[in-house]
């Protein structure tokens, strides 16, 4: 069975997503019921909702919306990685509110959609340090930004970081450098976990095969080791490269020849341990 650490739900009736107008392929509703049907067929037993960069006014409403969905009978939702703005002075108060909500398992601020100066700011770095133990911070960065992420990590040794999407390699153009070296370097930090998630979206949708993905997934796993990797679908973004079931099938193919213990760690056990599910 699989635990999905990276599920996005889009409900335009309930929340506002300013960026969607620039991505026509995703500019529609992707609702829980649609995901759950396919997820159960693919062997997914639980999931964390990953923030979808809603309008800042909707950040806490997004978490509340997902918590309500999780309360439904037999829901796959086990928690949420919430949106945040560590660059703002109101973050400590927000963090205090979140600490009283066990549904929130961590935070994310997508860093490749804002100037690098945002994450390099003194207030941003101080607030990331405030997260400390118990909650995680997802790093969604492009390969050339990984060194900046490393600097942030080194300044917050008590915070657990999660590198999303294998560090977003440019699989479509078969570019492995300097991504490969940056991944090896970031993996040296013991407070970082890597997410093998949705990399089909970064490959040529009409041409990729399992062997196209293999050098990237295997390098991340080899760098971090089997105890520091988790799995994520990145649904519905993964639909850009074939969809949820296709990505699950590719994952199983990538793991052929590994031990049962190794597969279990990546697909579910590590996530349950890290986030205490």
PDB file of C-alpha atoms in Angstrom:
ATOM      1  CA  UNK A   1       0.000   0.000   0.000  1.00  0.00           C
ATOM      2  CA  UNK A   2       1.036   3.600  -0.647  1.00  0.00           C
ATOM      3  CA  UNK A   3       0.874   6.782   1.421  1.00  0.00           C
ATOM      4  CA  UNK A   4       0.632   9.856  -0.797  1.00  0.00           C
ATOM      5  CA  UNK A   5       2.456  12.806   0.769  1.00  0.00           C
ATOM      6  CA  UNK A   6       1.679  15.247  -2.048  1.00  0.00           C
ATOM      7  CA  UNK A   7      -1.943  15.551  -3.132  1.00  0.00           C
ATOM      8  CA  UNK A   8      -3.383  18.789  -4.492  1.00  0.00           C
ATOM      9  CA  UNK A   9      -7.128  19.378  -4.612  1.00  0.00           C
ATOM     10  CA  UNK A  10      -8.564  22.270  -6.608  1.00  0.00           C
ATOM     11  CA  UNK A  11     -12.055  23.497  -5.786  1.00  0.00           C
ATOM     12  CA  UNK A  12     -12.703  26.852  -7.418  1.00  0.00           C
ATOM     13  CA  UNK A  13     -16.123  27.090  -5.787  1.00  0.00           C
ATOM     14  CA  UNK A  14     -14.520  27.224  -2.348  1.00  0.00           C
ATOM     15  CA  UNK A  15     -11.115  28.864  -2.865  1.00  0.00           C
ATOM     16  CA  UNK A  16      -9.276  31.258  -5.162  1.00  0.00           C
ATOM     17  CA  UNK A  17      -6.202  30.239  -7.165  1.00  0.00           C
ATOM     18  CA  UNK A  18      -4.730  33.281  -8.963  1.00  0.00           C
ATOM     19  CA  UNK A  19      -2.067  31.271 -10.812  1.00  0.00           C
ATOM     20  CA  UNK A  20      -4.476  28.856 -12.501  1.00  0.00           C
ATOM     21  CA  UNK A  21      -5.339  31.289 -15.279  1.00  0.00           C
ATOM     22  CA  UNK A  22      -1.775  30.872 -16.543  1.00  0.00           C
ATOM     23  CA  UNK A  23      -1.985  27.053 -16.657  1.00  0.00           C
ATOM     24  CA  UNK A  24      -4.963  26.131 -18.878  1.00  0.00           C
ATOM     25  CA  UNK A  25      -4.424  22.378 -18.472  1.00  0.00           C
ATOM     26  CA  UNK A  26      -5.045  22.645 -14.731  1.00  0.00           C
ATOM     27  CA  UNK A  27      -7.564  25.466 -14.727  1.00  0.00           C
ATOM     28  CA  UNK A  28     -10.539  23.392 -13.624  1.00  0.00           C
ATOM     29  CA  UNK A  29     -11.739  21.602 -10.528  1.00  0.00           C
ATOM     30  CA  UNK A  30      -9.854  18.528  -9.347  1.00  0.00           C
ATOM     31  CA  UNK A  31     -11.982  17.285  -6.485  1.00  0.00           C
ATOM     32  CA  UNK A  32     -11.471  14.745  -3.735  1.00  0.00           C
ATOM     33  CA  UNK A  33     -13.994  12.230  -5.127  1.00  0.00           C
ATOM     34  CA  UNK A  34     -12.177  12.031  -8.457  1.00  0.00           C
ATOM     35  CA  UNK A  35      -8.836  11.470  -6.764  1.00  0.00           C
ATOM     36  CA  UNK A  36     -10.102   8.984  -4.188  1.00  0.00           C
ATOM     37  CA  UNK A  37     -11.615   6.621  -6.743  1.00  0.00           C
ATOM     38  CA  UNK A  38      -8.416   6.319  -8.757  1.00  0.00           C
ATOM     39  CA  UNK A  39      -6.190   6.366  -5.668  1.00  0.00           C
ATOM     40  CA  UNK A  40      -7.933   3.400  -4.068  1.00  0.00           C
ATOM     41  CA  UNK A  41      -7.689   1.457  -7.315  1.00  0.00           C
ATOM     42  CA  UNK A  42      -3.945   2.183  -7.360  1.00  0.00           C
ATOM     43  CA  UNK A  43      -3.387   1.011  -3.778  1.00  0.00           C
ATOM     44  CA  UNK A  44      -3.165   4.385  -2.022  1.00  0.00           C
ATOM     45  CA  UNK A  45      -4.305   4.086   1.596  1.00  0.00           C
ATOM     46  CA  UNK A  46      -3.890   7.642   2.826  1.00  0.00           C
ATOM     47  CA  UNK A  47      -2.787  11.100   1.729  1.00  0.00           C
ATOM     48  CA  UNK A  48      -1.655  14.531   2.852  1.00  0.00           C
ATOM     49  CA  UNK A  49      -3.110  17.513   1.087  1.00  0.00           C
ATOM     50  CA  UNK A  50      -0.406  19.831  -0.202  1.00  0.00           C
ATOM     51  CA  UNK A  51      -1.219  23.528  -0.363  1.00  0.00           C
ATOM     52  CA  UNK A  52      -2.059  24.824  -3.846  1.00  0.00           C
ATOM     53  CA  UNK A  53      -0.823  28.415  -3.571  1.00  0.00           C
ATOM     54  CA  UNK A  54      -4.279  29.837  -2.988  1.00  0.00           C
ATOM     55  CA  UNK A  55      -4.864  33.549  -2.635  1.00  0.00           C
ATOM     56  CA  UNK A  56      -3.218  34.701   0.634  1.00  0.00           C
ATOM     57  CA  UNK A  57      -6.625  35.529   2.085  1.00  0.00           C
ATOM     58  CA  UNK A  58      -7.623  31.866   1.621  1.00  0.00           C
ATOM     59  CA  UNK A  59      -4.636  30.199   3.285  1.00  0.00           C
ATOM     60  CA  UNK A  60      -6.372  29.214   6.511  1.00  0.00           C
ATOM     61  CA  UNK A  61      -9.635  28.582   4.671  1.00  0.00           C
ATOM     62  CA  UNK A  62      -7.830  26.010   2.507  1.00  0.00           C
ATOM     63  CA  UNK A  63      -6.708  24.083   5.584  1.00  0.00           C
ATOM     64  CA  UNK A  64     -10.207  24.238   7.080  1.00  0.00           C
ATOM     65  CA  UNK A  65     -11.711  23.015   3.806  1.00  0.00           C
ATOM     66  CA  UNK A  66      -9.392  19.991   3.723  1.00  0.00           C
ATOM     67  CA  UNK A  67     -10.005  19.232   7.390  1.00  0.00           C
ATOM     68  CA  UNK A  68     -13.738  19.128   6.678  1.00  0.00           C
ATOM     69  CA  UNK A  69     -13.154  16.677   3.824  1.00  0.00           C
ATOM     70  CA  UNK A  70     -11.006  14.537   6.118  1.00  0.00           C
ATOM     71  CA  UNK A  71     -13.871  14.292   8.605  1.00  0.00           C
ATOM     72  CA  UNK A  72     -16.012  12.396   6.112  1.00  0.00           C
ATOM     73  CA  UNK A  73     -16.367   8.667   6.601  1.00  0.00           C
ATOM     74  CA  UNK A  74     -13.530   6.642   5.052  1.00  0.00           C
ATOM     75  CA  UNK A  75     -11.686   9.754   3.840  1.00  0.00           C
ATOM     76  CA  UNK A  76      -8.139   9.159   2.627  1.00  0.00           C
ATOM     77  CA  UNK A  77      -7.011  12.550   3.939  1.00  0.00           C
ATOM     78  CA  UNK A  78      -4.778  12.252   7.008  1.00  0.00           C
ATOM     79  CA  UNK A  79      -3.443  15.775   7.256  1.00  0.00           C
ATOM     80  CA  UNK A  80      -2.321  18.861   5.395  1.00  0.00           C
ATOM     81  CA  UNK A  81       0.881  20.629   4.459  1.00  0.00           C
ATOM     82  CA  UNK A  82      -0.345  24.199   4.794  1.00  0.00           C
ATOM     83  CA  UNK A  83       0.585  27.308   2.886  1.00  0.00           C
ATOM     84  CA  UNK A  84       2.537  29.985   4.737  1.00  0.00           C
ATOM     85  CA  UNK A  85       4.301  33.309   4.338  1.00  0.00           C
ATOM     86  CA  UNK A  86       7.470  33.200   6.482  1.00  0.00           C
ATOM     87  CA  UNK A  87       8.537  36.522   5.017  1.00  0.00           C
ATOM     88  CA  UNK A  88       5.709  38.277   6.880  1.00  0.00           C
ATOM     89  CA  UNK A  89       5.702  39.523  10.463  1.00  0.00           C
ATOM     90  CA  UNK A  90       2.433  37.700  11.176  1.00  0.00           C
ATOM     91  CA  UNK A  91       4.007  34.269  10.744  1.00  0.00           C
ATOM     92  CA  UNK A  92       4.736  33.615  14.460  1.00  0.00           C
ATOM     93  CA  UNK A  93       1.064  34.169  15.349  1.00  0.00           C
ATOM     94  CA  UNK A  94       0.009  31.921  12.463  1.00  0.00           C
ATOM     95  CA  UNK A  95       2.457  29.272  13.636  1.00  0.00           C
ATOM     96  CA  UNK A  96       0.986  29.426  17.133  1.00  0.00           C
ATOM     97  CA  UNK A  97      -2.524  28.870  15.756  1.00  0.00           C
ATOM     98  CA  UNK A  98      -1.348  25.946  13.660  1.00  0.00           C
ATOM     99  CA  UNK A  99       0.332  24.271  16.616  1.00  0.00           C
ATOM    100  CA  UNK A 100      -3.153  23.878  18.058  1.00  0.00           C
ATOM    101  CA  UNK A 101      -4.360  22.059  14.935  1.00  0.00           C
ATOM    102  CA  UNK A 102      -3.032  18.491  14.726  1.00  0.00           C
ATOM    103  CA  UNK A 103      -4.371  18.191  11.178  1.00  0.00           C
ATOM    104  CA  UNK A 104      -1.509  20.411   9.963  1.00  0.00           C
ATOM    105  CA  UNK A 105       1.665  18.372   9.510  1.00  0.00           C
ATOM    106  CA  UNK A 106       3.913  20.998   7.959  1.00  0.00           C
ATOM    107  CA  UNK A 107       4.231  24.028   5.700  1.00  0.00           C
ATOM    108  CA  UNK A 108       5.204  25.006   2.197  1.00  0.00           C
ATOM    109  CA  UNK A 109       6.047  28.244   0.465  1.00  0.00           C
ATOM    110  CA  UNK A 110       6.807  27.594  -3.220  1.00  0.00           C
ATOM    111  CA  UNK A 111      10.115  29.374  -3.712  1.00  0.00           C
ATOM    112  CA  UNK A 112      10.562  29.191  -7.471  1.00  0.00           C
ATOM    113  CA  UNK A 113       7.603  31.516  -8.047  1.00  0.00           C
ATOM    114  CA  UNK A 114       9.024  34.350  -5.942  1.00  0.00           C
ATOM    115  CA  UNK A 115      12.330  36.257  -6.164  1.00  0.00           C
ATOM    116  CA  UNK A 116      15.245  34.551  -4.439  1.00  0.00           C
ATOM    117  CA  UNK A 117      15.469  37.547  -2.134  1.00  0.00           C
ATOM    118  CA  UNK A 118      12.310  36.343  -0.368  1.00  0.00           C
ATOM    119  CA  UNK A 119      13.936  33.230   1.127  1.00  0.00           C
ATOM    120  CA  UNK A 120      17.185  35.103   1.713  1.00  0.00           C
ATOM    121  CA  UNK A 121      15.515  37.673   3.939  1.00  0.00           C
ATOM    122  CA  UNK A 122      16.336  37.811   7.639  1.00  0.00           C
ATOM    123  CA  UNK A 123      12.712  37.534   8.740  1.00  0.00           C
ATOM    124  CA  UNK A 124      12.052  34.567   6.449  1.00  0.00           C
ATOM    125  CA  UNK A 125      15.034  32.698   7.876  1.00  0.00           C
ATOM    126  CA  UNK A 126      14.134  33.516  11.468  1.00  0.00           C
ATOM    127  CA  UNK A 127      10.597  32.237  10.936  1.00  0.00           C
ATOM    128  CA  UNK A 128      11.779  29.004   9.332  1.00  0.00           C
ATOM    129  CA  UNK A 129      13.898  28.408  12.419  1.00  0.00           C
ATOM    130  CA  UNK A 130      10.784  28.931  14.531  1.00  0.00           C
ATOM    131  CA  UNK A 131       9.122  25.900  12.931  1.00  0.00           C
ATOM    132  CA  UNK A 132      11.584  23.666  14.762  1.00  0.00           C
ATOM    133  CA  UNK A 133      10.641  20.122  15.594  1.00  0.00           C
ATOM    134  CA  UNK A 134       7.237  18.582  15.066  1.00  0.00           C
ATOM    135  CA  UNK A 135       6.362  20.267  11.762  1.00  0.00           C
ATOM    136  CA  UNK A 136       8.114  20.138   8.387  1.00  0.00           C
ATOM    137  CA  UNK A 137       8.873  22.650   5.644  1.00  0.00           C
ATOM    138  CA  UNK A 138       8.642  21.565   2.004  1.00  0.00           C
ATOM    139  CA  UNK A 139      11.205  22.983  -0.403  1.00  0.00           C
ATOM    140  CA  UNK A 140       9.857  23.413  -3.920  1.00  0.00           C
ATOM    141  CA  UNK A 141      12.809  24.841  -5.820  1.00  0.00           C
ATOM    142  CA  UNK A 142      14.387  24.586  -9.251  1.00  0.00           C
ATOM    143  CA  UNK A 143      17.784  22.870  -9.585  1.00  0.00           C
ATOM    144  CA  UNK A 144      19.756  26.136  -9.704  1.00  0.00           C
ATOM    145  CA  UNK A 145      18.089  27.205  -6.438  1.00  0.00           C
ATOM    146  CA  UNK A 146      19.109  24.123  -4.448  1.00  0.00           C
ATOM    147  CA  UNK A 147      22.260  25.850  -3.105  1.00  0.00           C
ATOM    148  CA  UNK A 148      20.033  28.628  -1.733  1.00  0.00           C
ATOM    149  CA  UNK A 149      17.863  25.968  -0.106  1.00  0.00           C
ATOM    150  CA  UNK A 150      20.993  24.455   1.441  1.00  0.00           C
ATOM    151  CA  UNK A 151      21.844  27.800   3.019  1.00  0.00           C
ATOM    152  CA  UNK A 152      18.347  27.971   4.514  1.00  0.00           C
ATOM    153  CA  UNK A 153      18.654  24.415   5.839  1.00  0.00           C
ATOM    154  CA  UNK A 154      22.008  25.102   7.461  1.00  0.00           C
ATOM    155  CA  UNK A 155      20.510  28.067   9.300  1.00  0.00           C
ATOM    156  CA  UNK A 156      17.650  25.961  10.710  1.00  0.00           C
ATOM    157  CA  UNK A 157      19.140  22.636  11.862  1.00  0.00           C
ATOM    158  CA  UNK A 158      16.169  21.843  14.114  1.00  0.00           C
ATOM    159  CA  UNK A 159      13.643  22.088  11.273  1.00  0.00           C
ATOM    160  CA  UNK A 160      12.923  19.067   9.076  1.00  0.00           C
ATOM    161  CA  UNK A 161      12.894  19.955   5.366  1.00  0.00           C
ATOM    162  CA  UNK A 162      11.373  17.987   2.497  1.00  0.00           C
ATOM    163  CA  UNK A 163      12.806  18.367  -1.007  1.00  0.00           C
ATOM    164  CA  UNK A 164       9.845  18.158  -3.380  1.00  0.00           C
ATOM    165  CA  UNK A 165       9.770  16.359  -6.725  1.00  0.00           C
ATOM    166  CA  UNK A 166      13.346  15.053  -6.641  1.00  0.00           C
ATOM    167  CA  UNK A 167      14.543  18.651  -6.813  1.00  0.00           C
ATOM    168  CA  UNK A 168      12.547  19.348 -10.021  1.00  0.00           C
ATOM    169  CA  UNK A 169      15.051  18.012 -12.581  1.00  0.00           C
ATOM    170  CA  UNK A 170      14.678  18.979 -16.244  1.00  0.00           C
ATOM    171  CA  UNK A 171      13.904  15.469 -17.428  1.00  0.00           C
ATOM    172  CA  UNK A 172      12.331  16.654 -20.671  1.00  0.00           C
ATOM    173  CA  UNK A 173      15.694  17.938 -21.872  1.00  0.00           C
ATOM    174  CA  UNK A 174      17.727  15.179 -20.151  1.00  0.00           C
ATOM    175  CA  UNK A 175      19.671  17.729 -18.112  1.00  0.00           C
ATOM    176  CA  UNK A 176      21.362  16.143 -15.098  1.00  0.00           C
ATOM    177  CA  UNK A 177      23.976  18.749 -14.189  1.00  0.00           C
ATOM    178  CA  UNK A 178      24.304  20.621 -11.892  1.00  0.00           C
ATOM    179  CA  UNK A 179      21.107  19.045 -10.513  1.00  0.00           C
ATOM    180  CA  UNK A 180      22.955  15.801  -9.769  1.00  0.00           C
ATOM    181  CA  UNK A 181      25.706  17.511  -7.777  1.00  0.00           C
ATOM    182  CA  UNK A 182      23.238  19.738  -5.919  1.00  0.00           C
ATOM    183  CA  UNK A 183      21.113  16.757  -4.875  1.00  0.00           C
ATOM    184  CA  UNK A 184      24.178  14.956  -3.552  1.00  0.00           C
ATOM    185  CA  UNK A 185      25.143  18.040  -1.548  1.00  0.00           C
ATOM    186  CA  UNK A 186      21.705  18.718  -0.055  1.00  0.00           C
ATOM    187  CA  UNK A 187      21.391  15.047   0.923  1.00  0.00           C
ATOM    188  CA  UNK A 188      24.371  15.469   3.277  1.00  0.00           C
ATOM    189  CA  UNK A 189      22.078  17.412   5.643  1.00  0.00           C
ATOM    190  CA  UNK A 190      20.474  14.898   8.020  1.00  0.00           C
ATOM    191  CA  UNK A 191      17.391  17.084   8.545  1.00  0.00           C
ATOM    192  CA  UNK A 192      16.330  16.802   4.886  1.00  0.00           C
ATOM    193  CA  UNK A 193      13.996  14.200   3.372  1.00  0.00           C
ATOM    194  CA  UNK A 194      13.512  13.758  -0.386  1.00  0.00           C
ATOM    195  CA  UNK A 195      10.168  13.283  -2.045  1.00  0.00           C
ATOM    196  CA  UNK A 196       9.950  10.965  -5.055  1.00  0.00           C
ATOM    197  CA  UNK A 197       6.914  12.735  -6.431  1.00  0.00           C
ATOM    198  CA  UNK A 198       5.262  13.408  -9.753  1.00  0.00           C
ATOM    199  CA  UNK A 199       8.384  13.563 -11.893  1.00  0.00           C
ATOM    200  CA  UNK A 200       6.356  12.409 -14.896  1.00  0.00           C
ATOM    201  CA  UNK A 201       5.277  16.057 -15.167  1.00  0.00           C
ATOM    202  CA  UNK A 202       8.867  17.056 -15.967  1.00  0.00           C
ATOM    203  CA  UNK A 203       9.323  14.547 -18.781  1.00  0.00           C
ATOM    204  CA  UNK A 204       8.162  14.747 -22.403  1.00  0.00           C
ATOM    205  CA  UNK A 205       4.525  13.594 -22.078  1.00  0.00           C
ATOM    206  CA  UNK A 206       4.545  11.892 -25.461  1.00  0.00           C
ATOM    207  CA  UNK A 207       7.846  10.062 -25.204  1.00  0.00           C
ATOM    208  CA  UNK A 208       8.928   9.229 -21.653  1.00  0.00           C
ATOM    209  CA  UNK A 209       9.363   5.677 -20.422  1.00  0.00           C
ATOM    210  CA  UNK A 210      10.387   4.253 -17.063  1.00  0.00           C
ATOM    211  CA  UNK A 211      14.004   4.332 -18.229  1.00  0.00           C
ATOM    212  CA  UNK A 212      13.678   8.064 -18.866  1.00  0.00           C
ATOM    213  CA  UNK A 213      12.837   8.590 -15.199  1.00  0.00           C
ATOM    214  CA  UNK A 214      15.209   6.031 -13.714  1.00  0.00           C
ATOM    215  CA  UNK A 215      18.469   8.046 -13.549  1.00  0.00           C
ATOM    216  CA  UNK A 216      16.718  10.812 -11.623  1.00  0.00           C
ATOM    217  CA  UNK A 217      14.775   8.696  -9.144  1.00  0.00           C
ATOM    218  CA  UNK A 218      17.679   6.345  -8.506  1.00  0.00           C
ATOM    219  CA  UNK A 219      20.143   9.190  -7.913  1.00  0.00           C
ATOM    220  CA  UNK A 220      17.875  10.754  -5.302  1.00  0.00           C
ATOM    221  CA  UNK A 221      17.321   7.444  -3.529  1.00  0.00           C
ATOM    222  CA  UNK A 222      21.035   6.606  -3.614  1.00  0.00           C
ATOM    223  CA  UNK A 223      21.911  10.056  -2.246  1.00  0.00           C
ATOM    224  CA  UNK A 224      19.376  10.136   0.592  1.00  0.00           C
ATOM    225  CA  UNK A 225      19.143   6.437   1.408  1.00  0.00           C
ATOM    226  CA  UNK A 226      16.012   4.389   1.959  1.00  0.00           C
ATOM    227  CA  UNK A 227      15.241   5.930   5.366  1.00  0.00           C
ATOM    228  CA  UNK A 228      14.931   9.486   4.022  1.00  0.00           C
ATOM    229  CA  UNK A 229      12.710   9.165   0.959  1.00  0.00           C
ATOM    230  CA  UNK A 230       8.924   9.393   0.724  1.00  0.00           C
ATOM    231  CA  UNK A 231       6.445   9.095  -2.149  1.00  0.00           C
ATOM    232  CA  UNK A 232       4.016  11.638  -3.566  1.00  0.00           C
ATOM    233  CA  UNK A 233       1.637  11.721  -6.492  1.00  0.00           C
ATOM    234  CA  UNK A 234       1.603  15.465  -7.207  1.00  0.00           C
ATOM    235  CA  UNK A 235      -1.942  14.945  -8.489  1.00  0.00           C
ATOM    236  CA  UNK A 236      -3.298  16.642 -10.576  1.00  0.00           C
ATOM    237  CA  UNK A 237       0.013  18.056 -11.836  1.00  0.00           C
ATOM    238  CA  UNK A 238       1.023  14.473 -12.670  1.00  0.00           C
ATOM    239  CA  UNK A 239      -1.828  14.409 -15.223  1.00  0.00           C
ATOM    240  CA  UNK A 240       0.444  16.528 -17.425  1.00  0.00           C
ATOM    241  CA  UNK A 241       2.655  13.455 -17.797  1.00  0.00           C
ATOM    242  CA  UNK A 242       0.159  10.589 -17.848  1.00  0.00           C
ATOM    243  CA  UNK A 243      -1.808  10.694 -14.621  1.00  0.00           C
ATOM    244  CA  UNK A 244      -1.974   9.109 -11.202  1.00  0.00           C
ATOM    245  CA  UNK A 245      -2.255   5.452 -12.204  1.00  0.00           C
ATOM    246  CA  UNK A 246       0.538   5.840 -14.740  1.00  0.00           C
ATOM    247  CA  UNK A 247       2.840   7.386 -12.127  1.00  0.00           C
ATOM    248  CA  UNK A 248       2.021   4.630  -9.615  1.00  0.00           C
ATOM    249  CA  UNK A 249       2.777   1.981 -12.253  1.00  0.00           C
ATOM    250  CA  UNK A 250       6.041   3.718 -13.163  1.00  0.00           C
ATOM    251  CA  UNK A 251       7.005   3.841  -9.479  1.00  0.00           C
ATOM    252  CA  UNK A 252       6.509   0.097  -9.097  1.00  0.00           C
ATOM    253  CA  UNK A 253       8.606  -0.460 -12.229  1.00  0.00           C
ATOM    254  CA  UNK A 254      11.359   1.792 -10.869  1.00  0.00           C
ATOM    255  CA  UNK A 255      11.386  -0.238  -7.653  1.00  0.00           C
ATOM    256  CA  UNK A 256      11.684  -3.617  -9.351  1.00  0.00           C
ATOM    257  CA  UNK A 257      14.535  -5.563  -7.814  1.00  0.00           C
ATOM    258  CA  UNK A 258      14.508  -3.701  -4.506  1.00  0.00           C
ATOM    259  CA  UNK A 259      13.703  -5.458  -1.245  1.00  0.00           C
ATOM    260  CA  UNK A 260      10.265  -5.514   0.331  1.00  0.00           C
ATOM    261  CA  UNK A 261      11.637  -3.483   3.240  1.00  0.00           C
ATOM    262  CA  UNK A 262      13.047  -0.822   0.914  1.00  0.00           C
ATOM    263  CA  UNK A 263       9.801  -0.526  -1.043  1.00  0.00           C
ATOM    264  CA  UNK A 264       7.748  -0.267   2.136  1.00  0.00           C
ATOM    265  CA  UNK A 265       9.957   2.516   3.502  1.00  0.00           C
ATOM    266  CA  UNK A 266       9.628   4.627   0.375  1.00  0.00           C
ATOM    267  CA  UNK A 267       5.957   3.993  -0.298  1.00  0.00           C
ATOM    268  CA  UNK A 268       4.548   4.380   3.211  1.00  0.00           C
ATOM    269  CA  UNK A 269       6.620   3.579   6.303  1.00  0.00           C
ATOM    270  CA  UNK A 270       8.935   6.600   6.201  1.00  0.00           C
ATOM    271  CA  UNK A 271       6.045   9.026   5.796  1.00  0.00           C
ATOM    272  CA  UNK A 272       4.158   7.494   8.696  1.00  0.00           C
ATOM    273  CA  UNK A 273       7.248   7.711  10.881  1.00  0.00           C
ATOM    274  CA  UNK A 274       8.271  11.244   9.925  1.00  0.00           C
ATOM    275  CA  UNK A 275       4.796  12.721  10.332  1.00  0.00           C
ATOM    276  CA  UNK A 276       3.638  10.316  13.059  1.00  0.00           C
ATOM    277  CA  UNK A 277       0.550   9.160  11.190  1.00  0.00           C
TER     278      UNK A 277
END
